[in-house]
C-alpha cells in the first residue's frame, strides 16, 4: 500500500514539469494498471511477512533506491525496445546485487502490516481515485498541448490550477448535497438564552402567542353563549384549539425558560438559572394554569367550550407583546389608539354575549326587552350592547326583576368602562401631540411678548418663520433639552451618529486625538439662521467657530460689502482663525450671510480651551495649523483678484512704503509739506554759514599762522530710535531751530526684532568746529 502511494507521487510529478516529459497516456495507463494489479497481488502474498527493524536513515535510503529501481522497471515495461539496449549495461549490477545477497525490490516489495482490513480497503480505493484523477489531469494537459503546440510550459499551469479549482468546487457541492439532516437541525436549534429586548425572533413568537390568546378571548365566550358550535363543524374548532394549545405548550417549555433577566446589574445567561427564575415567577404559575387540560371533561360533560376558559389567563404575554412592539415603532401612538379601540370593541363583544345569554335565560322573544330571535343573532345583540354602554337611549323598558337588575348592572358597568376608555384615548392622543402643544405654547408666549413691546411686524414675521422651520425640520425647538436626560455615553453615541460625519470632513481637526473630537461633539451647539441673517459681521470680535451642518452661507465683500466672494456649503468651516488666535481679539474680516435656511454647529473659544487642557498633543497640532492659516491669510500673501476689462494693461499700484506712512501719520499731506519746508530752511542756513565762514577765514589767517593748530573738537551724535507710530512726534521734536548752524538731520529705516515692525531712526548731528 505504501509503495503504491509512492508510485502515484512519481506519476503526478511529470505533469507539473514541462510538456516534453508528458508521454502518451494510452499505453502508460494500461501498463500502470497491470503493474498496480501485480503489486496488489504481491502485497496480498506478503501480508504475513514482517519488516526487519532498521534505522530511519537506512529505511529512507532503501525506499529511495527501490523507488528509483521501480521507475526504471516501469520504463522498461513501457518501452520494451529499450530493454535490450540496457541489458548489457544492467547485467553487472544485477550480478553484484545477487552476490551481496540483497533482495530484488521488484520481486519482494516491502509492505506495511495490515492492522484493519476495512481501513486498508478504503486507502486502496483512495489511491485508485487519485490515480484516475492524475490521469484525467494528464489527459487535459495533453489535449491542451495538441490544440496549441506553440504554447510554453508556463501556460499549462493555469489550466491545471483552474481544473483543480473546478474539481474542488465539485467536491464541495457533493459534500454539501450529502450533508446530513442533523446539521440543518443544529442550525435551527434555539439559543441557550434569549434577549427579550433586542431579539426580533422573540417578538415574532410573542405575536404568534398573542394571536392564540386573542382567539381564545374572543371565541370562547362566543361559542359558550351563541349556538355557532354545531356537531357538523366540531372538528374545525378542535383543530384550532389544538393549534393554540400547542403554541401555549411550546412557549411554556422552550421559550420562556430561556429569557434573560437582570440580577444586581448583571445579565444572567446560565440555563439552569434561567429555568429556576422562570419557575419561581408568577408568570409561570399563570402559564401553567392556562395550559391545564380541563378539556378531558369533554368525555363526561360533552363538548362544551366553557372548559377552555382557563386559556384566557395567558394575558401576561399579550401585555408584554404590546410593550415590546411600542418600543420599536416610530409612531407608537398609532398602535396605542388601535389597541384602545380594540379594548372598547372587546367590551362590547362581552356585553353582547351577556345580553344573548340573558335573553336565552328569559326566553327568546318572551318580552319586548329580550332578543326576539330575528335577523343575525350576534349583530343584533352587538347593536343593543353599543346603545346600552354608550347610553344612547331609546331601548325598550325591562319587564321582569331579572331584566331590571341586569339593565342596572349594565348601565353602571357601561358608564365606568366607557368613561375609562375615553379617558385612556384622551391620554393617548394627548401624549402623541404633547410636543406640538409645547411648541404652540412657546410660540404663543413669544408672540405675546412681541405684541407687548410693539416689536415691528418684520421682526415678528421672521420670528414666526423661525418657529415654523424648527418645527418642520426637527419637531423640537432645542435638541439639547432632549439629550440632557440621557447619560453621557448615550449622548456621545447619538452625537457621533448625527454630527461625526460633518466633523470628519473638517481639515482643521484631521490628525487630532479621537477622544478630543468626541468631547468636542458633546459641546457643539446647533443654531439655525434664516435666509438673509448675518452669521457674523465685519469688524466684530471673533469668539466662535462655525461648521456648516446643513444649508449654505455666502461671504460678502467688495467696496459696498454686497459682492459675493465665495459660497460655503455643508462641511465647510469658517471663523477658525478667531478661535485659535493666541492673543485673541481677532476681528471678522468679512460679512457672512445665510443663503437660505442654514443649520450651523458653533464652538466658542472658551469651550475649546477647556477641552484642549486635557489633550496637549492636539493643542500643539491645532496651534501649528493656526499659524499656517494666519500666514496664508496675511494681507501681504493674499492673492490679488484678476483685473477685468482694460485694467490688465496697467500694472497694479505699488504699496506706499512704511517710512512715508509713518511720516504722513495722521496729518496727511501737511506732514510732508512741513518736512519739505524744514529742508528748505536747512539749505538756506547752510548758505549763510558758508558765507560767514569765508569772512571769518580771512580775518583769522594771520592769527592762525602765529598760533599752533588746535585739534578739532567733535561732539557725539545724539540719536534716538523710535517706532514708525512715534515718527510724527519725533520729527516735530527734531525740528532744527532757526539760529543753529552746525546741526544736520539724518533719517534711516531698519528692521525691528519683532515681526511685522520696523524702526525709524532720526539722528541730529553737529558738525565739527574748525
PDB file of N, CA and C in Angstrom, residues 548-612:
ATOM      1  N   UNK A 548     -20.702  74.257   9.029  1.00  0.00           N
ATOM      2  CA  UNK A 548     -21.979  74.197   8.325  1.00  0.00           C
ATOM      3  C   UNK A 548     -22.469  72.747   8.331  1.00  0.00           C
ATOM      4  N   UNK A 549     -23.566  72.515   9.003  1.00  0.00           N
ATOM      5  CA  UNK A 549     -24.174  71.187   9.029  1.00  0.00           C
ATOM      6  C   UNK A 549     -25.154  70.991   7.881  1.00  0.00           C
ATOM      7  N   UNK A 550     -25.916  72.001   7.587  1.00  0.00           N
ATOM      8  CA  UNK A 550     -26.910  71.929   6.524  1.00  0.00           C
ATOM      9  C   UNK A 550     -27.158  73.321   5.990  1.00  0.00           C
ATOM     10  N   UNK A 551     -27.280  73.453   4.670  1.00  0.00           N
ATOM     11  CA  UNK A 551     -27.530  74.739   4.053  1.00  0.00           C
ATOM     12  C   UNK A 551     -26.259  75.362   3.484  1.00  0.00           C
ATOM     13  N   UNK A 552     -26.344  76.654   3.139  1.00  0.00           N
ATOM     14  CA  UNK A 552     -25.229  77.373   2.539  1.00  0.00           C
ATOM     15  C   UNK A 552     -25.145  78.770   3.153  1.00  0.00           C
ATOM     16  N   UNK A 553     -23.918  79.313   3.169  1.00  0.00           N
ATOM     17  CA  UNK A 553     -23.681  80.694   3.588  1.00  0.00           C
ATOM     18  C   UNK A 553     -22.813  81.364   2.540  1.00  0.00           C
ATOM     19  N   UNK A 554     -22.943  82.683   2.454  1.00  0.00           N
ATOM     20  CA  UNK A 554     -22.188  83.467   1.481  1.00  0.00           C
ATOM     21  C   UNK A 554     -21.303  84.469   2.197  1.00  0.00           C
ATOM     22  N   UNK A 555     -20.056  84.582   1.722  1.00  0.00           N
ATOM     23  CA  UNK A 555     -19.095  85.545   2.252  1.00  0.00           C
ATOM     24  C   UNK A 555     -19.148  86.779   1.356  1.00  0.00           C
ATOM     25  N   UNK A 556     -19.486  87.939   1.948  1.00  0.00           N
ATOM     26  CA  UNK A 556     -19.661  89.177   1.194  1.00  0.00           C
ATOM     27  C   UNK A 556     -18.449  90.076   1.377  1.00  0.00           C
ATOM     28  N   UNK A 557     -18.145  90.846   0.346  1.00  0.00           N
ATOM     29  CA  UNK A 557     -17.026  91.777   0.375  1.00  0.00           C
ATOM     30  C   UNK A 557     -17.191  92.837  -0.676  1.00  0.00           C
ATOM     31  N   UNK A 558     -16.087  93.398  -1.130  1.00  0.00           N
ATOM     32  CA  UNK A 558     -16.132  94.448  -2.134  1.00  0.00           C
ATOM     33  C   UNK A 558     -16.202  95.824  -1.508  1.00  0.00           C
ATOM     34  N   UNK A 559     -16.360  96.827  -2.368  1.00  0.00           N
ATOM     35  CA  UNK A 559     -16.378  98.216  -1.901  1.00  0.00           C
ATOM     36  C   UNK A 559     -17.609  98.514  -1.055  1.00  0.00           C
ATOM     37  N   UNK A 560     -18.785  98.043  -1.533  1.00  0.00           N
ATOM     38  CA  UNK A 560     -20.013  98.292  -0.804  1.00  0.00           C
ATOM     39  C   UNK A 560     -20.410  97.146   0.114  1.00  0.00           C
ATOM     40  N   UNK A 561     -19.622  96.057   0.151  1.00  0.00           N
ATOM     41  CA  UNK A 561     -19.914  94.931   1.030  1.00  0.00           C
ATOM     42  C   UNK A 561     -21.048  94.050   0.574  1.00  0.00           C
ATOM     43  N   UNK A 562     -21.427  94.121  -0.701  1.00  0.00           N
ATOM     44  CA  UNK A 562     -22.522  93.299  -1.224  1.00  0.00           C
ATOM     45  C   UNK A 562     -22.068  92.293  -2.271  1.00  0.00           C
ATOM     46  N   UNK A 563     -20.798  92.261  -2.586  1.00  0.00           N
ATOM     47  CA  UNK A 563     -20.296  91.330  -3.592  1.00  0.00           C
ATOM     48  C   UNK A 563     -20.053  89.965  -2.946  1.00  0.00           C
ATOM     49  N   UNK A 564     -20.560  88.901  -3.581  1.00  0.00           N
ATOM     50  CA  UNK A 564     -20.411  87.537  -3.074  1.00  0.00           C
ATOM     51  C   UNK A 564     -19.028  87.032  -3.464  1.00  0.00           C
ATOM     52  N   UNK A 565     -18.165  86.882  -2.469  1.00  0.00           N
ATOM     53  CA  UNK A 565     -16.815  86.399  -2.736  1.00  0.00           C
ATOM     54  C   UNK A 565     -16.762  84.891  -2.889  1.00  0.00           C
ATOM     55  N   UNK A 566     -17.448  84.169  -2.021  1.00  0.00           N
ATOM     56  CA  UNK A 566     -17.449  82.711  -2.071  1.00  0.00           C
ATOM     57  C   UNK A 566     -18.713  82.212  -1.372  1.00  0.00           C
ATOM     58  N   UNK A 567     -19.166  81.021  -1.786  1.00  0.00           N
ATOM     59  CA  UNK A 567     -20.324  80.365  -1.184  1.00  0.00           C
ATOM     60  C   UNK A 567     -19.858  79.085  -0.498  1.00  0.00           C
ATOM     61  N   UNK A 568     -20.101  78.967   0.783  1.00  0.00           N
ATOM     62  CA  UNK A 568     -19.684  77.807   1.579  1.00  0.00           C
ATOM     63  C   UNK A 568     -20.870  76.877   1.761  1.00  0.00           C
ATOM     64  N   UNK A 569     -20.610  75.571   1.583  1.00  0.00           N
ATOM     65  CA  UNK A 569     -21.660  74.567   1.683  1.00  0.00           C
ATOM     66  C   UNK A 569     -21.426  73.667   2.888  1.00  0.00           C
ATOM     67  N   UNK A 570     -22.232  72.612   2.985  1.00  0.00           N
ATOM     68  CA  UNK A 570     -22.187  71.712   4.148  1.00  0.00           C
ATOM     69  C   UNK A 570     -20.800  71.100   4.290  1.00  0.00           C
ATOM     70  N   UNK A 571     -20.291  71.109   5.514  1.00  0.00           N
ATOM     71  CA  UNK A 571     -18.967  70.577   5.815  1.00  0.00           C
ATOM     72  C   UNK A 571     -17.885  71.625   5.852  1.00  0.00           C
ATOM     73  N   UNK A 572     -18.172  72.854   5.414  1.00  0.00           N
ATOM     74  CA  UNK A 572     -17.165  73.918   5.425  1.00  0.00           C
ATOM     75  C   UNK A 572     -17.063  74.529   6.824  1.00  0.00           C
ATOM     76  N   UNK A 573     -15.904  75.132   7.082  1.00  0.00           N
ATOM     77  CA  UNK A 573     -15.610  75.748   8.378  1.00  0.00           C
ATOM     78  C   UNK A 573     -15.183  77.189   8.135  1.00  0.00           C
ATOM     79  N   UNK A 574     -15.648  78.097   8.954  1.00  0.00           N
ATOM     80  CA  UNK A 574     -15.174  79.473   8.908  1.00  0.00           C
ATOM     81  C   UNK A 574     -15.174  80.024  10.332  1.00  0.00           C
ATOM     82  N   UNK A 575     -14.309  81.007  10.549  1.00  0.00           N
ATOM     83  CA  UNK A 575     -14.148  81.587  11.874  1.00  0.00           C
ATOM     84  C   UNK A 575     -13.154  80.857  12.746  1.00  0.00           C
ATOM     85  N   UNK A 576     -12.382  79.919  12.155  1.00  0.00           N
ATOM     86  CA  UNK A 576     -11.435  79.150  12.972  1.00  0.00           C
ATOM     87  C   UNK A 576     -10.228  79.981  13.390  1.00  0.00           C
ATOM     88  N   UNK A 577      -9.890  81.028  12.624  1.00  0.00           N
ATOM     89  CA  UNK A 577      -8.738  81.871  12.988  1.00  0.00           C
ATOM     90  C   UNK A 577      -9.016  82.611  14.288  1.00  0.00           C
ATOM     91  N   UNK A 578     -10.216  83.133  14.432  1.00  0.00           N
ATOM     92  CA  UNK A 578     -10.568  83.826  15.668  1.00  0.00           C
ATOM     93  C   UNK A 578     -10.587  82.874  16.850  1.00  0.00           C
ATOM     94  N   UNK A 579     -10.917  81.625  16.592  1.00  0.00           N
ATOM     95  CA  UNK A 579     -10.976  80.642  17.673  1.00  0.00           C
ATOM     96  C   UNK A 579      -9.589  80.229  18.128  1.00  0.00           C
ATOM     97  N   UNK A 580      -8.633  80.153  17.215  1.00  0.00           N
ATOM     98  CA  UNK A 580      -7.305  79.651  17.527  1.00  0.00           C
ATOM     99  C   UNK A 580      -6.274  80.752  17.718  1.00  0.00           C
ATOM    100  N   UNK A 581      -6.658  82.006  17.617  1.00  0.00           N
ATOM    101  CA  UNK A 581      -5.706  83.090  17.806  1.00  0.00           C
ATOM    102  C   UNK A 581      -5.176  83.064  19.233  1.00  0.00           C
ATOM    103  N   UNK A 582      -3.852  83.240  19.350  1.00  0.00           N
ATOM    104  CA  UNK A 582      -3.227  83.091  20.668  1.00  0.00           C
ATOM    105  C   UNK A 582      -3.631  84.219  21.603  1.00  0.00           C
ATOM    106  N   UNK A 583      -3.587  85.459  21.117  1.00  0.00           N
ATOM    107  CA  UNK A 583      -3.870  86.607  21.976  1.00  0.00           C
ATOM    108  C   UNK A 583      -5.311  87.060  21.911  1.00  0.00           C
ATOM    109  N   UNK A 584      -6.097  86.467  21.030  1.00  0.00           N
ATOM    110  CA  UNK A 584      -7.496  86.828  20.939  1.00  0.00           C
ATOM    111  C   UNK A 584      -7.681  88.197  20.334  1.00  0.00           C
ATOM    112  N   UNK A 585      -8.925  88.646  20.332  1.00  0.00           N
ATOM    113  CA  UNK A 585      -9.212  89.984  19.834  1.00  0.00           C
ATOM    114  C   UNK A 585      -9.221  90.077  18.328  1.00  0.00           C
ATOM    115  N   UNK A 586      -9.244  88.939  17.623  1.00  0.00           N
ATOM    116  CA  UNK A 586      -9.274  88.992  16.163  1.00  0.00           C
ATOM    117  C   UNK A 586     -10.640  89.466  15.698  1.00  0.00           C
ATOM    118  N   UNK A 587     -10.648  90.367  14.789  1.00  0.00           N
ATOM    119  CA  UNK A 587     -11.896  90.894  14.252  1.00  0.00           C
ATOM    120  C   UNK A 587     -12.244  90.178  12.949  1.00  0.00           C
ATOM    121  N   UNK A 588     -13.532  90.103  12.688  1.00  0.00           N
ATOM    122  CA  UNK A 588     -14.002  89.471  11.463  1.00  0.00           C
ATOM    123  C   UNK A 588     -13.592  90.322  10.265  1.00  0.00           C
ATOM    124  N   UNK A 589     -13.137  89.647   9.246  1.00  0.00           N
ATOM    125  CA  UNK A 589     -12.638  90.357   8.066  1.00  0.00           C
ATOM    126  C   UNK A 589     -13.666  90.475   6.952  1.00  0.00           C
ATOM    127  N   UNK A 590     -14.844  89.837   7.116  1.00  0.00           N
ATOM    128  CA  UNK A 590     -15.862  89.905   6.070  1.00  0.00           C
ATOM    129  C   UNK A 590     -17.220  89.605   6.699  1.00  0.00           C
ATOM    130  N   UNK A 591     -18.254  89.935   5.939  1.00  0.00           N
ATOM    131  CA  UNK A 591     -19.625  89.631   6.348  1.00  0.00           C
ATOM    132  C   UNK A 591     -20.008  88.250   5.839  1.00  0.00           C
ATOM    133  N   UNK A 592     -20.660  87.480   6.683  1.00  0.00           N
ATOM    134  CA  UNK A 592     -21.135  86.138   6.324  1.00  0.00           C
ATOM    135  C   UNK A 592     -22.643  86.124   6.502  1.00  0.00           C
ATOM    136  N   UNK A 593     -23.364  85.809   5.411  1.00  0.00           N
ATOM    137  CA  UNK A 593     -24.827  85.852   5.392  1.00  0.00           C
ATOM    138  C   UNK A 593     -25.350  84.472   5.037  1.00  0.00           C
ATOM    139  N   UNK A 594     -26.431  84.053   5.685  1.00  0.00           N
ATOM    140  CA  UNK A 594     -27.064  82.768   5.394  1.00  0.00           C
ATOM    141  C   UNK A 594     -27.807  82.863   4.070  1.00  0.00           C
ATOM    142  N   UNK A 595     -27.503  81.900   3.183  1.00  0.00           N
ATOM    143  CA  UNK A 595     -28.186  81.820   1.880  1.00  0.00           C
ATOM    144  C   UNK A 595     -29.231  80.712   1.986  1.00  0.00           C
ATOM    145  N   UNK A 596     -30.448  81.103   2.321  1.00  0.00           N
ATOM    146  CA  UNK A 596     -31.459  80.104   2.641  1.00  0.00           C
ATOM    147  C   UNK A 596     -31.363  79.719   4.115  1.00  0.00           C
ATOM    148  N   UNK A 597     -32.114  78.710   4.507  1.00  0.00           N
ATOM    149  CA  UNK A 597     -32.057  78.232   5.882  1.00  0.00           C
ATOM    150  C   UNK A 597     -30.755  77.466   6.084  1.00  0.00           C
ATOM    151  N   UNK A 598     -30.000  77.853   7.101  1.00  0.00           N
ATOM    152  CA  UNK A 598     -28.688  77.250   7.366  1.00  0.00           C
ATOM    153  C   UNK A 598     -28.646  76.775   8.810  1.00  0.00           C
ATOM    154  N   UNK A 599     -28.264  75.521   8.974  1.00  0.00           N
ATOM    155  CA  UNK A 599     -28.082  74.934  10.306  1.00  0.00           C
ATOM    156  C   UNK A 599     -26.583  74.826  10.567  1.00  0.00           C
ATOM    157  N   UNK A 600     -26.083  75.587  11.528  1.00  0.00           N
ATOM    158  CA  UNK A 600     -24.661  75.661  11.811  1.00  0.00           C
ATOM    159  C   UNK A 600     -24.375  75.091  13.197  1.00  0.00           C
ATOM    160  N   UNK A 601     -23.207  74.446  13.326  1.00  0.00           N
ATOM    161  CA  UNK A 601     -22.703  73.978  14.605  1.00  0.00           C
ATOM    162  C   UNK A 601     -21.660  74.975  15.088  1.00  0.00           C
ATOM    163  N   UNK A 602     -21.822  75.480  16.289  1.00  0.00           N
ATOM    164  CA  UNK A 602     -20.930  76.505  16.825  1.00  0.00           C
ATOM    165  C   UNK A 602     -20.116  75.934  17.971  1.00  0.00           C
ATOM    166  N   UNK A 603     -18.886  76.443  18.093  1.00  0.00           N
ATOM    167  CA  UNK A 603     -17.978  76.089  19.183  1.00  0.00           C
ATOM    168  C   UNK A 603     -17.240  77.349  19.595  1.00  0.00           C
ATOM    169  N   UNK A 604     -17.428  77.780  20.844  1.00  0.00           N
ATOM    170  CA  UNK A 604     -16.786  79.007  21.295  1.00  0.00           C
ATOM    171  C   UNK A 604     -15.373  78.727  21.783  1.00  0.00           C
ATOM    172  N   UNK A 605     -14.622  79.811  21.936  1.00  0.00           N
ATOM    173  CA  UNK A 605     -13.196  79.708  22.261  1.00  0.00           C
ATOM    174  C   UNK A 605     -12.987  79.174  23.674  1.00  0.00           C
ATOM    175  N   UNK A 606     -13.814  79.578  24.601  1.00  0.00           N
ATOM    176  CA  UNK A 606     -13.656  79.137  25.987  1.00  0.00           C
ATOM    177  C   UNK A 606     -13.844  77.635  26.100  1.00  0.00           C
ATOM    178  N   UNK A 607     -14.826  77.107  25.402  1.00  0.00           N
ATOM    179  CA  UNK A 607     -15.078  75.664  25.445  1.00  0.00           C
ATOM    180  C   UNK A 607     -13.923  74.889  24.840  1.00  0.00           C
ATOM    181  N   UNK A 608     -13.390  75.371  23.723  1.00  0.00           N
ATOM    182  CA  UNK A 608     -12.267  74.677  23.098  1.00  0.00           C
ATOM    183  C   UNK A 608     -11.032  74.687  23.998  1.00  0.00           C
ATOM    184  N   UNK A 609     -10.770  75.780  24.675  1.00  0.00           N
ATOM    185  CA  UNK A 609      -9.628  75.832  25.577  1.00  0.00           C
ATOM    186  C   UNK A 609      -9.803  74.879  26.750  1.00  0.00           C
ATOM    187  N   UNK A 610     -11.028  74.734  27.251  1.00  0.00           N
ATOM    188  CA  UNK A 610     -11.280  73.777  28.322  1.00  0.00           C
ATOM    189  C   UNK A 610     -11.052  72.335  27.869  1.00  0.00           C
ATOM    190  N   UNK A 611     -11.333  72.072  26.604  1.00  0.00           N
ATOM    191  CA  UNK A 611     -11.121  70.718  26.080  1.00  0.00           C
ATOM    192  C   UNK A 611      -9.641  70.460  25.841  1.00  0.00           C
ATOM    193  N   UNK A 612      -8.938  71.436  25.271  1.00  0.00           N
ATOM    194  CA  UNK A 612      -7.530  71.238  24.915  1.00  0.00           C
ATOM    195  C   UNK A 612      -6.611  71.142  26.127  1.00  0.00           C
TER     196      UNK A 612
END
